[in-house]
CSV table of C-alpha atoms in Angstrom, one decimal:
chain,number,residue,atom,x,y,z
A,1,UNK,CA,26.2,-22.8,-20.4
A,2,UNK,CA,23.4,-20.3,-19.5
A,3,UNK,CA,21.0,-19.3,-22.2
A,4,UNK,CA,20.8,-15.5,-22.8
A,5,UNK,CA,17.1,-14.8,-23.2
A,6,UNK,CA,15.3,-11.7,-24.8
A,7,UNK,CA,14.4,-9.1,-22.2
A,8,UNK,CA,10.9,-8.7,-23.6
A,9,UNK,CA,10.3,-12.4,-23.3
A,10,UNK,CA,11.5,-12.6,-19.7
A,11,UNK,CA,9.3,-9.7,-18.7
A,12,UNK,CA,6.3,-11.4,-20.2
A,13,UNK,CA,7.1,-14.6,-18.3
A,14,UNK,CA,7.6,-12.7,-15.1
A,15,UNK,CA,4.1,-11.2,-15.5
A,16,UNK,CA,2.7,-14.6,-16.4
A,17,UNK,CA,4.3,-16.7,-13.6
A,18,UNK,CA,4.5,-14.3,-10.7
A,19,UNK,CA,6.1,-16.0,-7.7
A,20,UNK,CA,7.2,-19.0,-9.9
A,21,UNK,CA,9.3,-16.7,-12.1
A,22,UNK,CA,12.6,-17.0,-10.3
A,23,UNK,CA,12.4,-20.8,-10.3
A,24,UNK,CA,11.5,-20.7,-14.0
A,25,UNK,CA,14.5,-18.4,-14.8
A,26,UNK,CA,16.9,-20.6,-12.8
A,27,UNK,CA,15.9,-23.6,-14.9
A,28,UNK,CA,17.7,-22.1,-17.9
A,29,UNK,CA,21.0,-22.8,-16.0
A,30,UNK,CA,20.3,-26.5,-16.2
A,31,UNK,CA,21.3,-28.9,-19.0
A,32,UNK,CA,18.3,-30.1,-21.2
A,33,UNK,CA,17.1,-33.6,-20.6
A,34,UNK,CA,17.6,-36.3,-23.2
A,35,UNK,CA,15.2,-39.1,-23.9
A,36,UNK,CA,14.5,-42.2,-26.0
A,37,UNK,CA,11.2,-43.9,-26.7
A,38,UNK,CA,10.9,-47.7,-27.3
A,39,UNK,CA,9.6,-48.5,-30.8
A,40,UNK,CA,7.0,-51.1,-29.8
A,41,UNK,CA,6.5,-52.1,-33.5
A,42,UNK,CA,9.8,-53.9,-33.0
A,43,UNK,CA,10.6,-54.4,-29.3
A,44,UNK,CA,8.6,-54.3,-26.1
A,45,UNK,CA,9.4,-51.8,-23.4
A,46,UNK,CA,10.5,-54.5,-21.0
A,47,UNK,CA,12.9,-56.0,-23.7
A,48,UNK,CA,14.4,-52.6,-24.4
A,49,UNK,CA,15.1,-52.0,-20.7
A,50,UNK,CA,16.8,-55.4,-20.5
A,51,UNK,CA,18.9,-54.8,-23.6
A,52,UNK,CA,19.7,-51.1,-23.2
A,53,UNK,CA,23.4,-50.2,-22.8
A,54,UNK,CA,22.2,-46.9,-21.2
A,55,UNK,CA,20.8,-46.3,-17.8
A,56,UNK,CA,17.1,-45.5,-18.3
A,57,UNK,CA,14.7,-43.6,-16.1
A,58,UNK,CA,10.9,-43.8,-16.9
A,59,UNK,CA,9.3,-40.6,-18.2
A,60,UNK,CA,6.0,-40.1,-16.1
A,61,UNK,CA,3.7,-39.2,-19.0
A,62,UNK,CA,4.9,-41.7,-21.6
A,63,UNK,CA,4.9,-45.5,-20.7
A,64,UNK,CA,7.4,-46.3,-23.5
A,65,UNK,CA,9.6,-43.3,-22.9
A,66,UNK,CA,12.8,-43.0,-20.8
A,67,UNK,CA,15.3,-40.3,-19.8
A,68,UNK,CA,18.9,-41.1,-20.8
A,69,UNK,CA,21.8,-40.4,-18.6
A,70,UNK,CA,24.1,-37.4,-19.2
A,71,UNK,CA,26.7,-38.1,-21.8
A,72,UNK,CA,24.8,-41.1,-23.4
A,73,UNK,CA,25.0,-41.2,-27.2
A,74,UNK,CA,22.0,-43.4,-28.2
A,75,UNK,CA,22.4,-42.4,-31.8
A,76,UNK,CA,25.8,-44.1,-31.9
A,77,UNK,CA,24.6,-47.6,-31.1
A,78,UNK,CA,23.5,-50.4,-33.5
A,79,UNK,CA,20.1,-50.5,-31.8
A,80,UNK,CA,19.4,-47.0,-33.1
A,81,UNK,CA,20.1,-48.2,-36.6
A,82,UNK,CA,17.9,-51.2,-36.0
A,83,UNK,CA,15.0,-48.9,-35.1
A,84,UNK,CA,14.6,-50.1,-31.6
A,85,UNK,CA,14.1,-46.6,-30.2
A,86,UNK,CA,13.5,-43.0,-31.2
A,87,UNK,CA,15.6,-40.2,-29.8
A,88,UNK,CA,13.1,-37.6,-28.6
A,89,UNK,CA,12.8,-34.7,-26.2
A,90,UNK,CA,10.8,-36.0,-23.2
A,91,UNK,CA,8.1,-33.3,-23.2
A,92,UNK,CA,7.5,-34.0,-26.9
A,93,UNK,CA,6.2,-37.5,-26.0
A,94,UNK,CA,3.2,-36.1,-24.2
A,95,UNK,CA,0.8,-35.0,-26.9
A,96,UNK,CA,0.4,-38.4,-28.6
A,97,UNK,CA,-0.3,-40.0,-25.2
A,98,UNK,CA,-3.3,-37.7,-24.9
A,99,UNK,CA,-4.6,-38.5,-28.4
A,100,UNK,CA,-5.8,-42.0,-27.3
A,101,UNK,CA,-4.9,-43.8,-30.4
A,102,UNK,CA,-6.2,-47.4,-30.7
A,103,UNK,CA,-5.3,-50.1,-33.3
A,104,UNK,CA,-7.5,-49.7,-36.4
A,105,UNK,CA,-7.9,-45.9,-36.0
A,106,UNK,CA,-7.5,-43.5,-39.0
A,107,UNK,CA,-5.0,-40.9,-37.7
A,108,UNK,CA,-3.7,-37.7,-39.3
A,109,UNK,CA,-0.4,-36.1,-38.1
A,110,UNK,CA,-0.9,-32.8,-39.7
A,111,UNK,CA,2.5,-31.1,-39.0
A,112,UNK,CA,4.6,-34.3,-38.7
A,113,UNK,CA,8.2,-33.7,-39.6
A,114,UNK,CA,10.7,-35.0,-38.6
A,115,UNK,CA,8.5,-37.8,-37.5
A,116,UNK,CA,8.9,-38.4,-33.8
A,117,UNK,CA,5.2,-38.2,-33.0
A,118,UNK,CA,4.2,-40.1,-36.2
A,119,UNK,CA,6.4,-43.0,-35.1
A,120,UNK,CA,4.8,-42.9,-31.7
A,121,UNK,CA,1.3,-43.0,-33.3
A,122,UNK,CA,2.4,-45.8,-35.6
A,123,UNK,CA,3.5,-47.9,-32.5
A,124,UNK,CA,0.1,-47.4,-31.0
A,125,UNK,CA,-1.7,-48.5,-34.2
A,126,UNK,CA,0.4,-51.7,-34.2
A,127,UNK,CA,0.1,-52.0,-38.0
A,128,UNK,CA,-3.7,-51.7,-38.0
A,129,UNK,CA,-5.7,-48.8,-39.4
A,130,UNK,CA,-4.1,-45.8,-41.2
A,131,UNK,CA,-1.6,-43.1,-40.5
A,132,UNK,CA,-1.3,-40.1,-42.7
A,133,UNK,CA,1.8,-38.0,-41.9
A,134,UNK,CA,2.0,-34.6,-43.5
A,135,UNK,CA,4.3,-31.7,-43.6
A,136,UNK,CA,4.1,-28.5,-45.7
A,137,UNK,CA,7.8,-28.2,-46.2
A,138,UNK,CA,9.2,-30.5,-49.0
A,139,UNK,CA,12.7,-30.8,-47.5
A,140,UNK,CA,11.3,-31.8,-44.1
A,141,UNK,CA,9.3,-34.6,-45.6
A,142,UNK,CA,12.5,-36.5,-46.5
A,143,UNK,CA,13.4,-36.9,-42.9
A,144,UNK,CA,9.8,-37.8,-42.1
A,145,UNK,CA,9.7,-40.5,-44.7
A,146,UNK,CA,13.1,-41.9,-43.6
A,147,UNK,CA,12.1,-42.1,-40.0
A,148,UNK,CA,8.8,-43.9,-40.8
A,149,UNK,CA,10.9,-46.4,-42.9
A,150,UNK,CA,13.6,-46.9,-40.2
A,151,UNK,CA,11.0,-47.6,-37.5
A,152,UNK,CA,9.1,-50.2,-39.6
A,153,UNK,CA,5.8,-48.5,-40.3
A,154,UNK,CA,3.7,-50.5,-42.7
A,155,UNK,CA,0.5,-48.6,-42.7
A,156,UNK,CA,1.7,-45.0,-43.2
A,157,UNK,CA,1.3,-42.5,-46.0
A,158,UNK,CA,3.5,-39.4,-46.3
A,159,UNK,CA,2.1,-36.2,-47.8
A,160,UNK,CA,3.5,-32.8,-48.6
A,161,UNK,CA,0.3,-30.8,-48.7
A,162,UNK,CA,-1.5,-27.8,-47.1
A,163,UNK,CA,-3.9,-28.7,-44.4
A,164,UNK,CA,-6.8,-27.2,-46.4
A,165,UNK,CA,-6.2,-29.5,-49.4
A,166,UNK,CA,-6.0,-32.5,-47.1
A,167,UNK,CA,-9.3,-31.5,-45.5
A,168,UNK,CA,-10.9,-31.2,-49.0
A,169,UNK,CA,-9.6,-34.6,-49.9
A,170,UNK,CA,-10.6,-36.3,-46.7
A,171,UNK,CA,-13.6,-34.6,-45.3
A,172,UNK,CA,-14.9,-35.9,-41.9
A,173,UNK,CA,-12.6,-38.9,-42.4
A,174,UNK,CA,-10.1,-39.2,-39.5
A,175,UNK,CA,-10.8,-40.6,-36.1
A,176,UNK,CA,-7.9,-38.7,-34.5
A,177,UNK,CA,-5.9,-35.8,-35.6
A,178,UNK,CA,-2.7,-34.4,-34.1
A,179,UNK,CA,-1.7,-30.8,-34.6
A,180,UNK,CA,1.8,-30.2,-33.3
A,181,UNK,CA,1.5,-26.7,-34.6
A,182,UNK,CA,4.3,-24.5,-35.9
A,183,UNK,CA,5.0,-22.0,-33.2
A,184,UNK,CA,7.3,-19.4,-31.8
A,185,UNK,CA,9.3,-22.2,-30.0
A,186,UNK,CA,9.7,-20.4,-26.7
A,187,UNK,CA,9.6,-23.7,-24.8
A,188,UNK,CA,12.7,-24.9,-26.7
A,189,UNK,CA,14.9,-21.9,-25.8
A,190,UNK,CA,17.0,-23.9,-23.4
A,191,UNK,CA,17.5,-26.7,-25.9
A,192,UNK,CA,17.9,-24.8,-29.2
A,193,UNK,CA,19.7,-21.4,-29.1
A,194,UNK,CA,18.7,-20.8,-32.8
A,195,UNK,CA,15.1,-20.5,-31.6
A,196,UNK,CA,16.2,-17.7,-29.3
A,197,UNK,CA,18.0,-15.8,-32.1
A,198,UNK,CA,14.9,-16.1,-34.4
A,199,UNK,CA,12.4,-14.8,-31.7
A,200,UNK,CA,11.0,-11.3,-31.8
A,201,UNK,CA,8.2,-9.8,-29.7
A,202,UNK,CA,5.7,-10.1,-32.6
A,203,UNK,CA,6.7,-13.7,-33.4
A,204,UNK,CA,3.7,-15.3,-31.4
A,205,UNK,CA,1.2,-13.3,-33.4
A,206,UNK,CA,2.7,-14.3,-36.7
A,207,UNK,CA,2.4,-18.0,-35.8
A,208,UNK,CA,-1.1,-17.5,-34.4
A,209,UNK,CA,-2.4,-16.7,-37.8
A,210,UNK,CA,-1.0,-19.9,-39.2
A,211,UNK,CA,-2.3,-22.0,-36.3
A,212,UNK,CA,-5.8,-20.6,-36.8
A,213,UNK,CA,-5.9,-21.9,-40.4
A,214,UNK,CA,-4.5,-25.3,-39.4
A,215,UNK,CA,-7.1,-25.8,-36.7
A,216,UNK,CA,-10.0,-24.9,-39.0
A,217,UNK,CA,-8.8,-27.4,-41.6
A,218,UNK,CA,-8.3,-30.1,-39.0
A,219,UNK,CA,-11.9,-29.6,-37.9
A,220,UNK,CA,-13.1,-30.3,-41.4
A,221,UNK,CA,-11.0,-33.5,-41.7
A,222,UNK,CA,-12.1,-35.0,-38.3
A,223,UNK,CA,-15.0,-37.4,-38.3
A,224,UNK,CA,-18.0,-36.6,-36.1
A,225,UNK,CA,-17.2,-37.8,-32.6
A,226,UNK,CA,-13.5,-37.8,-33.3
A,227,UNK,CA,-10.6,-36.4,-31.1
A,228,UNK,CA,-8.2,-33.7,-32.0
A,229,UNK,CA,-5.1,-32.8,-29.9
A,230,UNK,CA,-3.5,-29.4,-30.4
A,231,UNK,CA,0.0,-28.9,-29.0
A,232,UNK,CA,2.8,-26.3,-29.2
A,233,UNK,CA,6.3,-26.0,-27.7
A,234,UNK,CA,5.7,-22.3,-26.7
A,235,UNK,CA,4.6,-20.4,-23.7
A,236,UNK,CA,2.7,-17.6,-25.5
A,237,UNK,CA,-1.0,-17.5,-24.5
A,238,UNK,CA,-1.9,-16.1,-28.0
A,239,UNK,CA,-0.7,-19.4,-29.5
A,240,UNK,CA,-2.1,-21.6,-26.8
A,241,UNK,CA,-5.2,-20.9,-24.6
A,242,UNK,CA,-6.1,-17.9,-26.7
A,243,UNK,CA,-6.1,-20.0,-29.9
A,244,UNK,CA,-8.2,-22.8,-28.3
A,245,UNK,CA,-10.7,-20.4,-26.8
A,246,UNK,CA,-11.1,-18.7,-30.2
A,247,UNK,CA,-11.5,-22.1,-31.9
A,248,UNK,CA,-14.2,-23.2,-29.4
A,249,UNK,CA,-16.1,-20.0,-29.9
A,250,UNK,CA,-16.3,-20.6,-33.7
A,251,UNK,CA,-16.8,-24.4,-33.5
A,252,UNK,CA,-19.6,-25.1,-31.0
A,253,UNK,CA,-19.6,-28.8,-31.9
A,254,UNK,CA,-16.3,-29.2,-30.1
A,255,UNK,CA,-15.6,-29.3,-26.4
A,256,UNK,CA,-12.4,-29.3,-24.3
A,257,UNK,CA,-11.6,-32.5,-22.5
A,258,UNK,CA,-10.0,-31.9,-19.1
A,259,UNK,CA,-6.3,-32.8,-19.0
A,260,UNK,CA,-4.4,-30.4,-16.8
A,261,UNK,CA,-3.9,-30.1,-13.0
A,262,UNK,CA,-2.8,-33.7,-12.3
A,263,UNK,CA,0.6,-35.4,-12.0
A,264,UNK,CA,3.2,-33.8,-14.3
A,265,UNK,CA,0.7,-31.6,-16.1
A,266,UNK,CA,-0.1,-28.1,-14.9
A,267,UNK,CA,-3.5,-26.6,-15.8
A,268,UNK,CA,-3.8,-24.2,-18.6
A,269,UNK,CA,-3.8,-20.4,-18.0
A,270,UNK,CA,-6.2,-17.6,-18.8
A,271,UNK,CA,-9.1,-19.6,-17.2
A,272,UNK,CA,-8.6,-22.6,-19.5
A,273,UNK,CA,-7.7,-25.0,-16.8
A,274,UNK,CA,-8.8,-28.1,-18.8
A,275,UNK,CA,-5.8,-27.6,-21.0
A,276,UNK,CA,-2.3,-28.7,-19.9
A,277,UNK,CA,1.1,-27.2,-19.7
A,278,UNK,CA,4.6,-28.7,-19.0
A,279,UNK,CA,6.9,-26.2,-17.4
A,280,UNK,CA,10.7,-26.7,-17.5
A,281,UNK,CA,11.0,-25.6,-13.8
A,282,UNK,CA,8.4,-28.2,-12.7
A,283,UNK,CA,9.2,-31.3,-14.8
A,284,UNK,CA,12.3,-32.8,-16.4
A,285,UNK,CA,11.6,-31.6,-19.9
A,286,UNK,CA,11.0,-28.5,-22.0
A,287,UNK,CA,8.0,-26.2,-22.2
A,288,UNK,CA,4.8,-27.6,-23.9
A,289,UNK,CA,1.1,-26.8,-24.2
A,290,UNK,CA,-1.6,-29.3,-25.0
A,291,UNK,CA,-5.4,-29.3,-25.4
A,292,UNK,CA,-7.7,-32.2,-26.2
A,293,UNK,CA,-10.7,-31.4,-28.3
A,294,UNK,CA,-13.6,-33.7,-28.8
A,295,UNK,CA,-16.3,-33.5,-31.6
A,296,UNK,CA,-19.8,-34.0,-30.2
A,297,UNK,CA,-20.8,-36.4,-33.0
A,298,UNK,CA,-23.3,-34.1,-34.7
A,299,UNK,CA,-23.5,-34.3,-38.5
A,300,UNK,CA,-22.7,-38.0,-38.8
A,301,UNK,CA,-24.0,-39.8,-41.8
A,302,UNK,CA,-24.0,-43.6,-42.0
A,303,UNK,CA,-24.5,-43.5,-45.8
A,304,UNK,CA,-21.5,-41.4,-46.8
A,305,UNK,CA,-18.5,-43.0,-48.4
A,306,UNK,CA,-17.5,-46.4,-49.8
A,307,UNK,CA,-16.1,-49.2,-47.6
A,308,UNK,CA,-12.5,-50.2,-47.9
A,309,UNK,CA,-10.6,-52.8,-45.9
A,310,UNK,CA,-8.4,-50.9,-43.5
A,311,UNK,CA,-4.8,-52.2,-43.4
A,312,UNK,CA,-4.9,-55.1,-41.0
A,313,UNK,CA,-7.8,-53.6,-39.1
A,314,UNK,CA,-11.6,-53.3,-39.1
A,315,UNK,CA,-13.5,-52.1,-42.2
A,316,UNK,CA,-13.9,-48.3,-42.3
A,317,UNK,CA,-16.0,-45.9,-44.4
A,318,UNK,CA,-13.9,-44.1,-47.0
A,319,UNK,CA,-15.3,-40.6,-47.4
A,320,UNK,CA,-12.8,-39.5,-50.0
A,321,UNK,CA,-13.4,-37.7,-53.2
A,322,UNK,CA,-11.5,-38.5,-56.4
A,323,UNK,CA,-9.7,-35.4,-57.6
A,324,UNK,CA,-8.2,-34.2,-60.9
A,325,UNK,CA,-4.8,-32.7,-61.0
A,326,UNK,CA,-6.3,-29.3,-60.2
A,327,UNK,CA,-7.5,-30.7,-56.9
A,328,UNK,CA,-11.3,-30.4,-57.7
A,329,UNK,CA,-13.7,-33.1,-56.7
A,330,UNK,CA,-14.9,-35.0,-59.8
A,331,UNK,CA,-16.4,-38.3,-58.7
A,332,UNK,CA,-18.0,-40.1,-55.7
A,333,UNK,CA,-15.9,-42.1,-53.2
A,334,UNK,CA,-17.5,-45.3,-54.4
A,335,UNK,CA,-16.4,-44.6,-58.0
A,336,UNK,CA,-12.9,-43.8,-56.8
A,337,UNK,CA,-12.6,-47.0,-54.9
A,338,UNK,CA,-14.0,-49.0,-57.8
A,339,UNK,CA,-11.5,-47.5,-60.2
A,340,UNK,CA,-8.6,-48.2,-57.8
A,341,UNK,CA,-8.7,-51.9,-57.7
A,342,UNK,CA,-12.2,-53.1,-56.7
A,343,UNK,CA,-11.1,-53.4,-53.1
A,344,UNK,CA,-8.5,-55.9,-53.9
A,345,UNK,CA,-5.1,-55.7,-52.3
A,346,UNK,CA,-2.3,-58.2,-52.7
A,347,UNK,CA,-4.0,-61.1,-51.0
A,348,UNK,CA,-2.2,-64.0,-49.2
A,349,UNK,CA,-1.3,-66.9,-51.5
A,350,UNK,CA,-2.3,-65.0,-54.7
A,351,UNK,CA,-0.4,-63.3,-57.5
A,352,UNK,CA,-1.1,-59.6,-57.7
A,353,UNK,CA,-3.4,-58.9,-60.6
A,354,UNK,CA,-3.9,-55.7,-62.6
A,355,UNK,CA,-5.1,-53.1,-60.2
A,356,UNK,CA,-6.9,-51.0,-62.8
A,357,UNK,CA,-6.7,-47.2,-63.4
A,358,UNK,CA,-3.6,-45.2,-64.0
A,359,UNK,CA,-0.8,-45.6,-61.4
A,360,UNK,CA,0.4,-42.3,-59.9
A,361,UNK,CA,3.5,-40.9,-61.6
A,362,UNK,CA,5.1,-42.5,-64.6
A,363,UNK,CA,4.5,-46.1,-65.6
A,364,UNK,CA,7.1,-48.8,-65.1
A,365,UNK,CA,9.6,-48.4,-67.9
A,366,UNK,CA,10.7,-52.1,-68.2
A,367,UNK,CA,7.4,-54.0,-68.1
A,368,UNK,CA,3.7,-53.5,-67.7
A,369,UNK,CA,2.1,-52.9,-64.3
A,370,UNK,CA,0.5,-56.3,-64.2
A,371,UNK,CA,3.9,-58.0,-64.8
A,372,UNK,CA,5.7,-55.7,-62.3
A,373,UNK,CA,3.3,-56.5,-59.5
A,374,UNK,CA,3.4,-60.2,-60.4
A,375,UNK,CA,7.2,-60.1,-60.1
A,376,UNK,CA,6.8,-58.6,-56.6
A,377,UNK,CA,4.2,-61.2,-55.6
A,378,UNK,CA,6.5,-64.0,-56.7
A,379,UNK,CA,9.4,-62.6,-54.6
A,380,UNK,CA,7.1,-62.2,-51.6
A,381,UNK,CA,6.0,-65.9,-51.9
A,382,UNK,CA,9.6,-67.1,-52.2
A,383,UNK,CA,11.3,-64.8,-49.7
A,384,UNK,CA,8.6,-64.2,-47.2
A,385,UNK,CA,6.3,-67.2,-47.7
A,386,UNK,CA,3.3,-64.8,-47.3
A,387,UNK,CA,1.8,-61.8,-49.1
A,388,UNK,CA,1.5,-58.6,-47.1
A,389,UNK,CA,-1.8,-56.9,-47.2
A,390,UNK,CA,-2.4,-53.5,-48.9
A,391,UNK,CA,-3.3,-51.9,-52.2
A,392,UNK,CA,-0.4,-52.3,-54.7
A,393,UNK,CA,0.8,-48.9,-56.1
A,394,UNK,CA,3.4,-48.5,-58.8
A,395,UNK,CA,5.4,-45.2,-59.0
A,396,UNK,CA,7.6,-45.7,-62.0
A,397,UNK,CA,9.4,-48.9,-61.3
A,398,UNK,CA,8.9,-48.7,-57.5
A,399,UNK,CA,6.3,-50.8,-55.7
A,400,UNK,CA,4.4,-49.7,-52.6
A,401,UNK,CA,1.7,-51.3,-50.6
A,402,UNK,CA,-0.8,-48.6,-49.5
A,403,UNK,CA,-3.5,-48.7,-46.8
A,404,UNK,CA,-5.7,-46.7,-49.2
A,405,UNK,CA,-6.8,-47.2,-52.8
A,406,UNK,CA,-4.5,-45.2,-55.0
A,407,UNK,CA,-7.3,-43.1,-56.4
A,408,UNK,CA,-7.8,-41.7,-52.9
A,409,UNK,CA,-4.5,-39.9,-53.3
A,410,UNK,CA,-5.1,-38.5,-56.8
A,411,UNK,CA,-4.1,-34.9,-57.0
A,412,UNK,CA,-2.2,-34.8,-53.7
A,413,UNK,CA,1.5,-34.3,-53.4
A,414,UNK,CA,2.4,-37.8,-52.2
A,415,UNK,CA,5.9,-38.5,-50.9
A,416,UNK,CA,5.2,-42.1,-49.9
A,417,UNK,CA,1.9,-43.7,-50.8
A,418,UNK,CA,2.5,-46.6,-48.4
A,419,UNK,CA,5.0,-49.2,-47.4
A,420,UNK,CA,7.9,-49.2,-49.9
A,421,UNK,CA,8.6,-52.8,-50.7
A,422,UNK,CA,11.1,-52.5,-53.6
A,423,UNK,CA,11.6,-51.8,-57.3
A,424,UNK,CA,11.7,-53.6,-60.7
A,425,UNK,CA,15.0,-54.0,-62.5
A,426,UNK,CA,15.4,-55.9,-65.7
A,427,UNK,CA,12.1,-57.8,-65.1
A,428,UNK,CA,13.1,-58.8,-61.6
A,429,UNK,CA,11.9,-57.5,-58.2
A,430,UNK,CA,14.6,-56.1,-55.9
A,431,UNK,CA,13.5,-55.7,-52.3
A,432,UNK,CA,13.7,-52.3,-50.7
A,433,UNK,CA,15.3,-51.4,-47.4
A,434,UNK,CA,12.0,-50.3,-45.8
A,435,UNK,CA,10.6,-53.8,-46.5
A,436,UNK,CA,13.4,-55.3,-44.4
A,437,UNK,CA,13.2,-52.8,-41.5
A,438,UNK,CA,9.5,-53.5,-41.0
A,439,UNK,CA,9.8,-57.3,-41.0
A,440,UNK,CA,10.2,-59.6,-38.0
A,441,UNK,CA,12.7,-62.5,-38.2
A,442,UNK,CA,10.0,-65.1,-38.5
A,443,UNK,CA,8.5,-63.3,-41.5
A,444,UNK,CA,11.5,-64.0,-43.7
A,445,UNK,CA,12.6,-67.3,-45.3
A,446,UNK,CA,16.2,-66.6,-44.6
A,447,UNK,CA,17.5,-64.7,-41.5
A,448,UNK,CA,20.8,-63.9,-39.9
A,449,UNK,CA,21.4,-62.4,-36.5
A,450,UNK,CA,24.6,-60.4,-35.9
A,451,UNK,CA,25.7,-59.4,-32.4
A,452,UNK,CA,25.8,-55.7,-31.5
A,453,UNK,CA,28.9,-56.3,-29.4
A,454,UNK,CA,31.0,-58.5,-31.7
A,455,UNK,CA,31.8,-55.9,-34.3
A,456,UNK,CA,30.0,-57.8,-37.1
A,457,UNK,CA,26.8,-55.7,-36.5
A,458,UNK,CA,28.7,-52.4,-37.0
A,459,UNK,CA,30.6,-53.9,-40.0
A,460,UNK,CA,27.3,-54.7,-41.6
A,461,UNK,CA,25.9,-51.2,-40.9
A,462,UNK,CA,29.0,-49.7,-42.5
A,463,UNK,CA,28.2,-51.6,-45.7
A,464,UNK,CA,31.0,-54.2,-45.5
A,465,UNK,CA,30.9,-57.7,-47.0
A,466,UNK,CA,30.9,-60.4,-44.4
A,467,UNK,CA,32.1,-64.0,-44.4
A,468,UNK,CA,29.2,-66.1,-43.0
A,469,UNK,CA,29.1,-69.9,-42.9
A,470,UNK,CA,25.8,-71.5,-44.0
A,471,UNK,CA,25.2,-73.0,-40.5
A,472,UNK,CA,24.7,-69.5,-39.1
A,473,UNK,CA,21.7,-68.8,-41.3
A,474,UNK,CA,18.2,-69.5,-40.2
A,475,UNK,CA,16.5,-71.0,-43.2
A,476,UNK,CA,12.9,-72.3,-43.4
A,477,UNK,CA,12.7,-76.0,-44.2
A,478,UNK,CA,12.7,-76.7,-47.9
A,479,UNK,CA,14.3,-73.4,-48.9
A,480,UNK,CA,17.9,-73.0,-50.3
A,481,UNK,CA,20.4,-71.0,-48.3
A,482,UNK,CA,21.3,-69.0,-51.3
A,483,UNK,CA,19.4,-65.7,-51.8
A,484,UNK,CA,18.2,-62.7,-49.9
A,485,UNK,CA,18.7,-62.8,-46.1
A,486,UNK,CA,17.0,-60.6,-43.5
A,487,UNK,CA,20.0,-59.3,-41.5
A,488,UNK,CA,19.2,-58.6,-37.8
A,489,UNK,CA,21.1,-57.0,-34.9
A,490,UNK,CA,20.6,-59.1,-31.8
A,491,UNK,CA,17.5,-60.5,-33.4
A,492,UNK,CA,15.9,-57.2,-34.7
A,493,UNK,CA,15.7,-56.5,-38.4
A,494,UNK,CA,18.2,-54.0,-39.8
A,495,UNK,CA,18.3,-54.6,-43.6
A,496,UNK,CA,19.0,-57.1,-46.4
A,497,UNK,CA,22.0,-59.1,-47.4
A,498,UNK,CA,22.5,-61.6,-50.2
A,499,UNK,CA,24.2,-64.9,-49.3
A,500,UNK,CA,26.1,-67.3,-51.6
A,501,UNK,CA,29.0,-69.7,-51.0
A,502,UNK,CA,29.9,-68.4,-47.5
A,503,UNK,CA,29.8,-64.7,-48.4
A,504,UNK,CA,27.1,-62.2,-47.4
A,505,UNK,CA,26.9,-59.4,-50.0
A,506,UNK,CA,25.9,-56.2,-48.2
A,507,UNK,CA,22.6,-54.6,-49.3
A,508,UNK,CA,22.5,-51.9,-46.7
A,509,UNK,CA,21.8,-48.5,-48.4
A,510,UNK,CA,24.8,-46.2,-48.8
A,511,UNK,CA,22.7,-43.2,-47.5
A,512,UNK,CA,21.9,-45.1,-44.3
A,513,UNK,CA,25.3,-46.4,-43.3
A,514,UNK,CA,27.1,-46.0,-40.0
A,515,UNK,CA,29.6,-43.1,-40.2
């Protein structure tokens, strides 16, 4: 069905595109393209192509992205529930590819919900370094947190904060920052008719004021020499080239890295050819704008910050102030790190000790912090046979492993301080669903693989109890068959079950179940 577009918008696009306008207008008669992106935290691109029940066509600008055939329903397959791929609009995969993320980087996704680009960043980090995913809207952070959990992200933190408060908390800290900015959404008109209904001629200027503040805050949070990618899904020059030109004029320490004019990317407009645009009449995707900004390295100080062990990666300087509840700086980063836990995470082969300092939120109601973390460490030793790295953080009775000392998050609205591993109940540790989804089969003492095609996989995802004989379990030598089992779909982790006497009690969360 053709999309009826505002006359004012179409006249502006005619002035902007000239001879390309008719082709642009005709593209709105076409059906939007669908896409999925392989979650390489769990599966390789090659393995997904071999397993996929859908016909897949590579997306030129994203090595892990594929177009799906018309009529495909990738959200209705067990592989989706196992987190093997993320359903994402093809053009939306481009900005993260330009960010140049490397394992070990500290990355901030400043406007992250619902989490597509954050999961893409996490896949590039491969469990090393740090990902902070933020969104200003509380309701949207729920979907953001769930997506990071579904896709097995171990080194991510989810915040619900203003960009300004994040910059104050983490000055000159991040190696790379992505701003997928709130915008007038003109590039999504073909895909989302609600965007058309909400658009008015003054909408771009309204969003431009917001984008200006976000860019300024991001500049403060980026380390000297770091990279910032700014993207929108709109055509308006005021929100795109005009915003970048204004930013560069007020931030001479930044320069624009050339992107546009090659392959699928068209150059930016208004003389800013180094930026890039994706046009719906030129590529198989919706409208997008991208600009890559690089800090020149001025202002770097080797003495600032305390050193903390990055989650699974290289040591990094922690330039973070400890904050009181009012958000004001009150101590040095070294003091904050010392109060957190002296740099100790849950180390392999050791029981978690008292982390020191007050845990965020209320304390565990059933037992002390030291006993609660010890219960978790005992479970990890028995069920996993190893101790995942990270700073242990207790929120009430819930246990997280954070890539940052917990004092680094003091005063910030934190939705997830790290990898949620489980909770304490009656003195015992109960593993959480996100612990399972981030594990590989070899990382669990007991494992069971269900077939996606036999019906058992779907039955498990529906929350049903299954009859499973002991010989179907994969159990590490010397361990009993009875206990928690990592349940997999075709060999890829999906959740927990509890096996005893031929029956698998289903531990798949009610809110996640197949409907």
